[in-house]
Coordinates of C-alpha atoms in Angstrom, one line a residue:
M1 CA 53.1 35.0 -29.9
L2 CA 53.1 38.5 -31.3
Q3 CA 49.9 39.6 -33.0
L4 CA 49.7 42.3 -35.6
A5 CA 46.4 44.2 -36.1
I6 CA 45.5 46.9 -38.6
Y7 CA 42.4 49.1 -38.5
D8 CA 41.2 52.0 -40.6
T9 CA 38.8 54.3 -38.8
D10 CA 37.2 55.5 -42.1
S11 CA 36.5 52.2 -43.8
H12 CA 36.4 50.1 -40.6
R13 CA 38.6 47.6 -42.4
F14 CA 40.3 45.3 -39.9
Q15 CA 43.2 42.8 -40.4
Q16 CA 45.0 40.6 -37.9
A17 CA 47.7 38.1 -38.3
P18 CA 50.6 36.6 -36.3
L19 CA 54.0 38.3 -36.7
A20 CA 56.4 36.1 -38.5
P21 CA 59.9 35.7 -37.0
R22 CA 61.4 37.7 -39.9
G23 CA 59.0 40.5 -39.3
V24 CA 56.5 41.9 -41.8
V25 CA 56.2 44.8 -44.2
L26 CA 52.9 46.7 -44.5
L27 CA 52.7 48.0 -48.1
M28 CA 50.0 50.6 -49.0
S29 CA 48.0 49.7 -52.1
G30 CA 44.8 50.9 -53.7
E31 CA 42.8 48.5 -51.5
G32 CA 44.5 49.3 -48.3
W33 CA 47.5 47.8 -46.5
R34 CA 49.0 44.5 -47.7
L35 CA 51.2 42.3 -45.7
V36 CA 54.4 41.2 -47.6
D37 CA 57.7 39.6 -46.6
P38 CA 60.6 41.8 -45.7
P39 CA 62.9 43.5 -46.6
A40 CA 61.0 46.6 -47.7
D41 CA 63.8 48.2 -49.7
G42 CA 63.0 48.5 -53.3
L43 CA 59.2 48.4 -52.8
K44 CA 57.1 51.0 -54.6
G45 CA 54.6 53.0 -52.5
P46 CA 54.4 53.9 -48.8
W47 CA 55.5 51.1 -46.5
I48 CA 56.1 50.3 -42.8
E49 CA 58.5 47.5 -41.7
L50 CA 58.2 45.9 -38.3
R51 CA 60.6 43.5 -36.8
S52 CA 61.0 42.1 -33.3
T53 CA 64.6 42.2 -31.9
D54 CA 66.2 41.6 -28.5
E55 CA 66.4 45.4 -28.0
G56 CA 62.7 45.8 -28.8
V57 CA 60.5 46.3 -31.9
R58 CA 62.4 48.0 -34.8
C59 CA 60.2 50.1 -37.0
R60 CA 61.2 51.6 -40.4
V61 CA 59.0 53.7 -42.7
S62 CA 59.4 54.7 -46.3
A63 CA 60.7 58.2 -47.1
D64 CA 57.5 59.9 -48.2
P65 CA 56.7 63.5 -47.2
L66 CA 52.9 62.8 -47.5
F67 CA 53.2 59.7 -45.3
T68 CA 53.5 60.5 -41.6
T69 CA 53.7 57.8 -39.0
E70 CA 53.3 58.5 -35.3
V71 CA 53.8 56.4 -32.2
V72 CA 50.7 56.3 -29.9
T73 CA 51.7 56.5 -26.2
P74 CA 49.6 56.9 -23.1
T75 CA 50.5 60.5 -23.0
G76 CA 49.7 61.2 -26.6
P77 CA 51.1 60.7 -30.1
R78 CA 54.7 61.5 -31.0
A79 CA 56.7 61.3 -34.2
L80 CA 58.5 58.1 -35.1
V81 CA 62.3 58.4 -35.4
P82 CA 64.6 55.9 -37.2
T83 CA 66.5 55.1 -34.0
D84 CA 63.3 54.0 -32.1
R85 CA 63.3 50.6 -30.4
L86 CA 59.7 50.3 -29.3
T87 CA 58.5 48.2 -26.4
L88 CA 55.3 46.1 -26.5
P89 CA 52.5 46.9 -26.9
V90 CA 53.4 49.0 -30.0
R91 CA 50.7 51.3 -31.4
L92 CA 51.2 53.4 -34.5
A93 CA 49.0 55.8 -36.3
C94 CA 49.3 56.7 -40.0
G95 CA 46.5 59.0 -41.0
T96 CA 43.2 57.1 -40.4
T97 CA 45.1 53.8 -40.1
H98 CA 46.0 52.4 -36.7
I99 CA 48.6 49.6 -36.3
E100 CA 49.1 47.5 -33.2
L101 CA 51.7 44.9 -32.3
I102 CA 51.0 43.0 -29.0
E103 CA 52.0 39.8 -27.4
A104 CA 48.8 37.7 -27.0
P105 CA 48.5 36.5 -23.4
P106 CA 48.3 32.7 -22.8
A107 CA 44.8 31.5 -22.3
E108 CA 45.6 30.4 -18.7
E109 CA 46.4 34.0 -17.7
L110 CA 43.1 35.3 -18.8
K111 CA 40.4 35.8 -16.1
P112 CA 37.5 33.4 -16.9
L113 CA 34.4 35.1 -18.2
M114 CA 31.0 34.8 -16.6
T115 CA 28.4 32.6 -18.4
L116 CA 25.2 34.4 -19.2
E117 CA 22.1 32.5 -18.1
R118 CA 18.7 33.2 -19.5
R119 CA 17.9 35.1 -16.4
A120 CA 20.3 36.4 -13.8
S121 CA 19.9 34.9 -10.4
Q122 CA 18.8 37.2 -7.6
R123 CA 22.2 36.8 -5.9
E124 CA 23.9 37.9 -9.1
E125 CA 21.6 40.9 -9.5
R126 CA 22.3 42.0 -5.9
S127 CA 26.0 41.4 -6.2
A128 CA 26.1 43.5 -9.4
G129 CA 25.4 46.6 -7.3
P130 CA 25.5 49.8 -9.3
L131 CA 26.2 47.7 -12.5
G132 CA 22.7 46.4 -12.3
N133 CA 21.2 49.9 -13.1
G134 CA 19.7 49.7 -16.5
P135 CA 19.9 52.2 -19.3
A136 CA 17.4 55.0 -19.8
P137 CA 14.2 54.2 -21.7
A138 CA 15.2 56.5 -24.5
T139 CA 18.5 54.6 -24.9
L140 CA 16.7 51.3 -25.0
T141 CA 14.2 52.6 -27.6
R142 CA 17.0 53.8 -29.8
W143 CA 18.8 50.5 -29.4
F144 CA 15.8 48.4 -30.3
E145 CA 15.1 50.6 -33.3
A146 CA 18.7 49.9 -34.5
V147 CA 18.1 46.1 -33.9
A148 CA 15.0 46.3 -36.1
T149 CA 17.0 48.0 -38.8
L150 CA 19.7 45.3 -38.7
S151 CA 17.0 42.6 -39.0
R152 CA 15.8 44.1 -42.3
W153 CA 19.2 44.1 -43.9
S154 CA 20.4 41.2 -46.0
V155 CA 23.5 39.2 -45.0
G156 CA 24.6 39.5 -48.6
S157 CA 24.9 43.3 -48.2
G158 CA 28.1 44.8 -46.8
E159 CA 26.1 46.9 -44.4
F160 CA 24.8 43.9 -42.5
W161 CA 28.0 42.8 -40.8
Q162 CA 29.2 46.4 -40.2
G163 CA 25.7 47.3 -38.9
A164 CA 26.0 44.5 -36.3
A165 CA 29.3 45.8 -35.1
S166 CA 28.0 49.4 -34.9
L167 CA 25.1 48.2 -32.8
V168 CA 27.5 47.1 -30.1
I169 CA 29.1 50.5 -30.1
D170 CA 26.1 52.8 -30.2
P171 CA 24.0 53.0 -28.2
L172 CA 25.3 50.1 -26.1
G173 CA 28.5 51.9 -25.2
F174 CA 31.3 49.5 -26.0
D175 CA 34.6 50.9 -27.2
A176 CA 35.3 48.2 -29.8
A177 CA 33.1 45.6 -31.5
Y178 CA 33.9 42.7 -33.8
V179 CA 31.9 40.3 -35.8
V180 CA 34.0 37.2 -36.1
E181 CA 33.4 34.1 -38.2
R182 CA 34.6 30.6 -37.4
D183 CA 35.8 28.3 -40.1
P184 CA 33.6 25.1 -39.7
A185 CA 36.4 23.0 -41.3
T186 CA 38.9 24.0 -38.6
D187 CA 39.5 21.7 -35.7
G188 CA 40.6 22.9 -32.3
H189 CA 40.7 26.6 -31.4
D190 CA 42.0 28.2 -34.6
G191 CA 40.3 29.5 -37.7
W192 CA 38.7 32.8 -36.5
R193 CA 38.2 35.5 -39.1
V194 CA 37.0 39.0 -38.5
L195 CA 34.1 40.0 -40.8
A196 CA 33.6 43.5 -39.5
A197 CA 35.0 45.8 -36.8
N198 CA 34.1 49.2 -35.2
I199 CA 36.7 50.7 -32.9
T200 CA 36.0 54.1 -31.4
R201 CA 39.2 54.4 -29.3
P202 CA 41.9 52.9 -31.4
E203 CA 44.6 54.5 -29.2
L204 CA 43.6 52.2 -26.4
G205 CA 44.1 49.1 -28.6
I206 CA 42.7 47.5 -31.6
G207 CA 43.9 43.9 -31.5
L208 CA 41.4 41.0 -30.9
E209 CA 42.8 38.4 -28.5
L210 CA 41.5 35.3 -30.2
S211 CA 42.2 33.1 -27.2
R212 CA 39.4 34.8 -25.4
L213 CA 37.0 33.5 -28.0
N214 CA 37.8 29.9 -27.5
A215 CA 35.8 29.4 -24.3
V216 CA 32.7 30.0 -26.4
I217 CA 33.5 27.0 -28.6
D218 CA 33.1 24.6 -25.6
T219 CA 30.1 26.3 -24.0
A220 CA 28.3 27.8 -27.0
T221 CA 26.9 30.4 -24.6
T222 CA 27.3 34.1 -24.1
Q223 CA 30.3 35.0 -21.9
F224 CA 31.0 38.4 -20.2
D225 CA 33.1 40.2 -17.7
N226 CA 31.2 41.5 -14.7
A227 CA 34.5 42.9 -13.5
L228 CA 37.5 44.5 -15.4
Q229 CA 40.3 42.3 -16.6
H230 CA 43.9 43.0 -15.4
D231 CA 44.5 45.1 -18.5
G232 CA 41.5 47.3 -17.7
S233 CA 39.2 45.7 -20.3
A234 CA 35.8 44.0 -20.1
W235 CA 34.5 41.7 -22.7
A236 CA 31.1 40.3 -23.9
I237 CA 31.2 37.5 -26.3
A238 CA 27.9 36.0 -27.8
P239 CA 27.8 33.2 -30.3
W240 CA 25.8 33.3 -33.5
R241 CA 24.9 30.1 -35.4
D242 CA 24.4 28.8 -38.9
E243 CA 21.4 27.1 -40.5
Q244 CA 22.2 23.7 -38.8
G245 CA 22.4 25.4 -35.3
S246 CA 26.2 25.0 -35.2
L247 CA 28.5 27.7 -33.9
A248 CA 29.3 29.9 -36.9
G249 CA 30.9 32.9 -35.2
V250 CA 30.7 35.4 -32.3
I251 CA 29.8 39.0 -31.6
V252 CA 32.4 40.6 -29.4
G253 CA 32.1 43.8 -27.4
V254 CA 35.1 45.2 -25.6
R255 CA 35.0 48.1 -23.1
K256 CA 38.3 49.8 -22.0
R257 CA 39.1 51.8 -18.9
H258 CA 39.3 55.5 -19.8
E259 CA 38.1 58.9 -18.5
A260 CA 34.9 58.8 -20.6
N261 CA 33.8 55.3 -19.4
A262 CA 31.8 55.4 -16.3
R263 CA 30.3 52.0 -16.8
G264 CA 33.4 49.9 -16.2
A265 CA 32.5 46.2 -16.5
V266 CA 29.7 44.7 -18.6
R267 CA 26.3 44.7 -17.0
H268 CA 24.0 41.7 -17.2
L269 CA 21.5 43.5 -19.4
E270 CA 24.3 44.7 -21.7
A271 CA 25.4 41.1 -22.1
N272 CA 21.9 40.2 -23.0
L273 CA 21.7 42.9 -25.6
V274 CA 25.0 41.7 -27.2
R275 CA 23.4 38.2 -27.3
L276 CA 20.3 39.8 -28.9
V277 CA 22.6 41.2 -31.7
A278 CA 24.0 37.7 -32.1
D279 CA 20.5 36.2 -32.3
V280 CA 19.6 38.8 -35.0
V281 CA 22.8 37.8 -36.9
T282 CA 21.8 34.1 -36.6
S283 CA 18.3 34.9 -38.0
G284 CA 19.9 36.8 -40.9
V285 CA 22.3 34.0 -41.6
V286 CA 19.5 31.4 -41.6
R287 CA 17.2 33.6 -43.7
H288 CA 20.0 34.2 -46.2
A289 CA 20.7 30.5 -46.4
H290 CA 17.0 29.9 -47.1
E291 CA 17.0 32.6 -49.7
R292 CA 20.1 31.3 -51.4
R293 CA 18.6 27.8 -51.5
A294 CA 15.4 29.2 -52.9
A295 CA 17.3 31.2 -55.5
R296 CA 19.3 28.1 -56.5
R297 CA 16.0 26.2 -56.7
Q298 CA 14.5 29.0 -58.8
T299 CA 17.6 28.9 -61.0
L300 CA 17.3 25.1 -61.4
L301 CA 13.6 25.5 -62.3
E302 CA 14.2 28.2 -64.8
L303 CA 16.9 26.1 -66.4
A304 CA 14.3 23.3 -66.9
F305 CA 11.2 25.4 -67.5
S306 CA 10.1 28.8 -68.8
P307 CA 10.1 31.6 -66.1
Q308 CA 6.3 31.5 -66.1
V309 CA 6.1 27.8 -65.5
A310 CA 8.9 28.0 -62.9
Q311 CA 7.0 30.6 -60.9
Q312 CA 3.9 28.3 -60.7
I313 CA 6.0 25.3 -59.7
E314 CA 7.7 27.4 -57.0
S315 CA 4.2 28.1 -55.6
D316 CA 3.1 24.5 -55.9
E317 CA 6.0 21.9 -56.1
R318 CA 3.4 19.1 -56.3
L319 CA 3.4 19.9 -60.0
L320 CA 6.7 18.1 -60.2
D321 CA 5.3 14.9 -58.7
G322 CA 4.9 11.9 -60.8
A323 CA 1.5 11.7 -62.6
R324 CA -0.1 10.1 -65.7
R325 CA -1.2 12.6 -68.2
E326 CA -2.1 12.8 -71.9
V327 CA 0.8 14.6 -73.6
S328 CA 1.9 15.6 -77.0
V329 CA 5.6 14.8 -77.6
L330 CA 7.8 16.2 -80.3
F331 CA 11.2 14.8 -81.4
A332 CA 13.4 16.7 -83.8
D333 CA 16.7 15.6 -85.3
L334 CA 19.2 17.0 -87.8
R335 CA 19.5 14.7 -90.8
D336 CA 22.9 13.1 -91.3
F337 CA 24.6 15.6 -89.1
S338 CA 26.9 13.1 -87.4
R339 CA 28.2 11.9 -90.8
R340 CA 28.5 15.4 -92.2
F341 CA 30.2 16.6 -89.0
H342 CA 33.0 14.0 -89.3
H343 CA 33.3 14.6 -93.0
Q344 CA 33.3 18.4 -92.8
T345 CA 35.7 18.3 -89.8
A346 CA 38.2 16.4 -91.9
A347 CA 37.6 18.8 -94.7
G348 CA 38.3 21.9 -92.6
L349 CA 35.1 22.9 -90.9
G350 CA 36.6 22.1 -87.5
P351 CA 35.0 21.2 -84.2
V352 CA 34.6 24.8 -83.1
A353 CA 32.5 25.7 -86.1
A354 CA 30.6 22.4 -86.1
Y355 CA 29.5 22.9 -82.5
K356 CA 28.7 26.6 -83.2
L357 CA 26.4 25.4 -86.0
L358 CA 24.8 22.8 -83.7
S359 CA 24.3 25.4 -81.0
E360 CA 22.6 27.8 -83.4
V361 CA 20.3 25.0 -84.6
M362 CA 19.4 23.9 -81.0
D363 CA 18.8 27.6 -80.0
A364 CA 16.4 28.1 -82.9
L365 CA 14.5 24.9 -82.3
S366 CA 14.3 25.6 -78.6
E367 CA 12.9 29.0 -79.2
V368 CA 10.2 27.5 -81.3
V369 CA 9.2 25.1 -78.6
V370 CA 9.3 27.6 -75.7
A371 CA 7.4 30.2 -77.7
R372 CA 4.5 27.7 -78.0
G373 CA 4.5 26.8 -74.4
G374 CA 6.4 23.6 -74.7
H375 CA 8.7 22.0 -72.2
L376 CA 12.2 21.0 -73.4
I377 CA 12.8 17.6 -72.0
D378 CA 16.4 17.3 -73.2
Y379 CA 18.8 17.5 -76.1
Y380 CA 19.7 14.1 -77.7
G381 CA 22.7 13.9 -80.0
D382 CA 21.8 16.2 -82.9
G383 CA 18.2 16.9 -81.8
L384 CA 15.8 17.6 -79.0
A385 CA 12.6 16.3 -77.4
A386 CA 9.8 18.4 -76.0
L387 CA 6.3 17.9 -74.6
W388 CA 3.1 19.8 -74.0
N389 CA 0.4 19.5 -71.4
A390 CA 2.8 18.8 -68.5
P391 CA 3.5 20.0 -65.9
L392 CA 0.8 22.5 -66.5
D393 CA -2.6 21.8 -68.2
Q394 CA -2.8 22.9 -71.9
S395 CA -6.1 21.9 -73.4
D396 CA -4.7 22.8 -76.9
H397 CA -1.5 20.9 -76.4
V398 CA -1.8 18.9 -79.7
V399 CA -2.3 22.2 -81.6
R400 CA 0.7 23.7 -80.0
A401 CA 2.9 20.7 -80.7
C402 CA 1.8 20.6 -84.4
E403 CA 2.5 24.3 -84.8
A404 CA 5.9 23.8 -83.3
A405 CA 6.6 20.9 -85.7
L406 CA 5.9 23.1 -88.7
A407 CA 7.8 26.1 -87.3
C408 CA 10.9 24.0 -86.7
A409 CA 11.6 23.7 -90.5
E410 CA 11.0 27.5 -90.9
A411 CA 13.4 28.3 -88.1
L412 CA 16.1 26.1 -89.7
E413 CA 16.0 27.8 -93.1
P414 CA 18.1 31.0 -92.4
I415 CA 20.7 28.9 -90.6
S416 CA 20.9 26.5 -93.5
T417 CA 21.3 29.3 -95.9
E418 CA 24.1 30.9 -93.9
W419 CA 26.0 27.7 -93.7
L420 CA 25.2 26.4 -97.2
D421 CA 28.6 27.1 -98.7
R422 CA 30.6 25.6 -95.9
L423 CA 28.4 22.5 -95.6
G424 CA 28.1 21.9 -99.4
G425 CA 24.3 21.4 -99.1
P426 CA 21.3 22.4 -97.1
L427 CA 20.5 21.2 -93.6
G428 CA 17.8 18.6 -93.2
L429 CA 15.5 18.1 -90.3
G430 CA 13.2 15.3 -89.2
V431 CA 10.3 16.1 -86.9
G432 CA 7.9 13.6 -85.4
V433 CA 4.9 14.1 -83.1
H434 CA 2.8 11.6 -81.1
T435 CA 0.0 12.1 -78.6
G436 CA -0.8 9.7 -75.8
S437 CA -0.7 8.9 -72.2
A438 CA 2.6 9.0 -70.4
L439 CA 4.0 9.0 -66.9
V440 CA 5.5 12.5 -66.3
G441 CA 7.5 13.9 -63.4
N442 CA 10.9 14.9 -62.2
V443 CA 13.4 12.2 -62.9
G444 CA 16.4 14.4 -61.9
S445 CA 17.8 15.2 -58.5
R446 CA 18.3 18.2 -56.2
W447 CA 21.3 19.1 -58.3
R448 CA 19.5 19.1 -61.6
I449 CA 15.8 19.1 -62.3
K450 CA 15.0 16.9 -65.3
Y451 CA 11.3 16.9 -65.9
G452 CA 10.2 14.5 -68.6
A453 CA 7.9 11.6 -69.7
R454 CA 8.4 7.9 -69.7
G455 CA 6.6 5.0 -71.4
E456 CA 5.5 3.9 -74.8
T457 CA 4.3 7.4 -75.8
M458 CA 7.9 8.6 -75.7
N459 CA 9.1 5.6 -77.6
L460 CA 6.5 5.9 -80.3
A461 CA 7.2 9.7 -80.7
S462 CA 10.9 8.9 -81.2
R463 CA 10.1 6.2 -83.8
V464 CA 7.7 8.5 -85.7
E465 CA 10.6 11.0 -86.0
R466 CA 12.9 8.3 -87.1
A467 CA 10.4 7.3 -89.8
T468 CA 10.8 10.7 -91.4
K469 CA 14.3 9.7 -92.6
T470 CA 13.1 6.5 -94.3
I471 CA 9.9 8.0 -95.8
G472 CA 11.7 11.2 -96.8
V473 CA 9.1 13.7 -95.5
S474 CA 8.7 15.8 -92.4
P475 CA 7.0 16.5 -90.1
I476 CA 5.2 13.2 -89.6
V477 CA 2.5 12.7 -86.9
S478 CA 0.8 9.7 -85.6
A479 CA -2.9 8.7 -86.0
A480 CA -3.5 9.5 -82.3
T481 CA -2.2 13.1 -82.9
V482 CA -4.5 13.4 -86.0
Q483 CA -7.5 12.2 -84.1
R484 CA -6.8 14.5 -81.2
L485 CA -6.1 17.4 -83.6
A486 CA -9.5 17.1 -85.2
A487 CA -11.2 17.4 -81.7
S488 CA -9.0 20.4 -80.7
G489 CA -9.8 23.0 -83.3
G490 CA -6.9 22.1 -85.6
D491 CA -8.9 22.8 -88.8
H492 CA -6.1 24.9 -90.2
F493 CA -3.8 21.9 -90.5
H494 CA -3.7 19.5 -93.4
T495 CA -2.8 15.8 -92.9
Q496 CA -2.2 13.1 -95.5
R497 CA -2.0 9.5 -94.5
L498 CA 1.3 8.1 -95.7
C499 CA 1.1 4.4 -94.7
R500 CA 0.5 1.9 -91.9
A501 CA 3.9 0.8 -90.4
H502 CA 5.5 -1.4 -87.9
L503 CA 7.9 0.7 -85.9
A504 CA 10.9 -0.6 -83.9
G505 CA 9.9 -1.6 -80.3
I506 CA 6.2 -0.9 -80.9
E507 CA 3.9 -3.9 -80.9
Q508 CA 0.9 -2.4 -82.7
A509 CA 1.1 -1.0 -86.2
T510 CA 0.8 2.8 -86.5
D511 CA -0.8 5.0 -89.1
L512 CA 1.6 7.8 -90.1
Y513 CA 0.5 11.1 -91.5
L514 CA 2.3 14.0 -93.2
L515 CA 1.5 17.3 -91.5
T516 CA 1.3 20.6 -93.5
S517 CA -0.1 24.0 -92.9
E518 CA -1.9 24.0 -96.2
A519 CA -2.8 21.7 -99.1
D520 CA 0.8 21.2 -100.2
S521 CA 1.7 18.1 -102.2
S522 CA 5.4 18.9 -102.8
Q523 CA 6.7 16.4 -100.3
L524 CA 4.2 13.7 -101.6
G525 CA 5.8 13.8 -105.1
M526 CA 2.3 13.8 -106.7
T527 CA -1.1 15.0 -106.0
A528 CA -2.7 14.0 -102.8
S529 CA -5.6 12.2 -104.5
V530 CA -3.3 10.1 -106.7
Y531 CA -1.1 9.2 -103.7
A532 CA -4.2 8.2 -101.7
A533 CA -5.3 6.0 -104.6
A534 CA -1.9 4.4 -104.9
L535 CA -1.8 3.7 -101.1
A536 CA -5.3 2.2 -101.2
A537 CA -4.3 -0.1 -104.1
F538 CA -1.1 -1.2 -102.3
E539 CA -3.0 -2.0 -99.1
A540 CA -5.7 -3.9 -101.1
D541 CA -2.9 -6.0 -102.6
Q542 CA -3.5 -4.4 -106.0
L543 CA 0.2 -4.1 -106.7
E544 CA 0.0 -3.7 -110.4
K545 CA -2.5 -0.8 -110.1
A546 CA -0.4 0.8 -107.4
S547 CA 2.7 0.4 -109.6
R548 CA 1.0 2.1 -112.5
L549 CA -0.2 5.0 -110.3
L550 CA 3.4 5.5 -108.9
R551 CA 5.3 5.1 -112.2
D552 CA 6.1 8.8 -112.3
A553 CA 6.9 9.0 -108.6
V554 CA 9.7 11.4 -107.7
Q555 CA 12.5 10.1 -105.6
N556 CA 13.1 11.5 -102.1
T557 CA 9.4 12.0 -101.7
A558 CA 6.6 10.0 -100.0
A559 CA 5.6 8.7 -103.5
G560 CA 9.1 7.5 -104.1
F561 CA 9.1 5.7 -100.8
L562 CA 5.8 4.0 -101.5
A563 CA 6.9 3.1 -105.0
R564 CA 9.9 1.2 -103.5
C565 CA 7.6 -0.6 -101.1
V566 CA 5.3 -1.7 -104.0
E567 CA 8.3 -2.8 -106.1
R568 CA 9.7 -4.8 -103.1
S569 CA 6.3 -6.5 -102.6
R570 CA 6.0 -7.4 -106.3
N571 CA 9.5 -9.0 -106.2
E572 CA 8.7 -10.9 -103.1
R573 CA 5.5 -12.3 -104.7
Q574 CA 7.2 -13.6 -107.8
G575 CA 7.7 -17.4 -107.8
R576 CA 5.3 -18.0 -104.8
R577 CA 2.2 -20.1 -105.1
V578 CA -1.0 -18.3 -104.4
A579 CA -1.6 -20.4 -101.3
D580 CA 1.7 -19.4 -99.9
R581 CA 1.1 -15.7 -100.3
P582 CA 0.4 -13.8 -97.1
D583 CA -2.8 -11.9 -96.7
A584 CA -1.9 -8.5 -98.0
V585 CA -5.1 -6.7 -97.3
G586 CA -4.3 -3.7 -95.1
A587 CA -0.6 -4.2 -95.9
I588 CA 1.7 -3.0 -93.2
I589 CA 5.1 -1.5 -94.1
S590 CA 7.9 -2.5 -91.8
L591 CA 10.1 0.3 -90.5
V592 CA 11.7 -1.7 -87.8
E593 CA 15.1 -1.2 -89.2
A594 CA 14.5 2.5 -90.0

């Protein structure tokens, strides 16, 4: 099989591919030579066409005065003429680019390489004769300094692979060096790819005989020539490995016979040094894999947590372990967005605009949560859930959660104003907060971290948020949050008890409170004192008194909601005997269907 190799001495770019039966065209582009199918006629830019015929290799070049191609011969370069029929091996030079076409020898014709043991036997050392003489101390010092430099480079940088190839050249003294990668998905003895090359004597040959590399697949040990091959070359091939310890590639050093080469074959020490380069490459590859995995882990953490929290978790991953903690949980949900989405989509808002609006809302609410140290658990439908005091301790978690609850409405106002004309009305938001014990931890996977809480605290917080829709006010907090708020320095908040209610899925009745930042009765629909008196009358079964106090209640307020509850209770009482009436003291409002 004919093998085509291309090497640029300036950029060290190396390409190699088998020659197709029809031949190949090398087309010069901005990124170097590209291999295209013949014929070359009509192509723009400098080109070289190579084709194997019975009379030899036919070579054509484009007519370009700035593009000179020479034939490299043992006696020196000469100009290429159109009538040339070249014999193998064909070597061409075009500026800094060298091109070679050779026939790869069958594997059975290659002289077997010697396997490098961890320490050469005394017999091998004696038989090595003059080849056993080691390099000068200054050479070794320079070489190990270069190895240390390579070990500091990152595999992700372009200089790492080229640096590994350069180490084999200088000061080790090989004429050509290759860093070759093996495709792990390839079976058999195919799939080698050159990552970097450094060739100091391209006129002696640049092609890499891949069949020589295959012996390493079976032995996974360093191989070398302690005597020259029939073509006057000597090879050293050392494997490098991936994170799992599998063969990932090889480092290849090739020495050619020429007047400046007094070393001839590869010495045992030189083979060991090539193996050391391969070991450094292995260390770099493994380190890079660890760094990439750590970076992916960090990215996953920062997708789930703020950068500050992610950094602490990176230092102590036990923070993600399951634990029971007291947390404050916030649920927020856009009011009637699903209904309005479908209506407005039909009316012309369109899904793109609708999702743009939803994205703006979620972005604003998320910023509110993160700015107050909260952890975003997830986005649910048209809203989100967040918690405080996990995974890191926050002694003021209830204060943070309540501040976020109030800030959510403020963050929504500019968005609502911007979209008012297109929506036909303002955006509404329901926010609920509950504080309690929950089981927290990572409920995700290695592909996606999902840190959250489970248990009744989460359910109750969700139901509190849902109650905002029925009662008509927001934000609403639970009695547990109010009690914890009083003990946590939350004196700047105002709370107004709205009612005691049965919530869906919650066994015990819950006292619900309206949360405000100041004494604001606008959502109550009346003064706080009158509302409190009406609620007390209702819970004491004094329905007539409660009805009188609520006769001026404004709809779509807490007072309007309480007035409806009073009226419903009065209607249910009519026609019943006193003995059949339930005990209404401490009346509980059912929000199970809310």
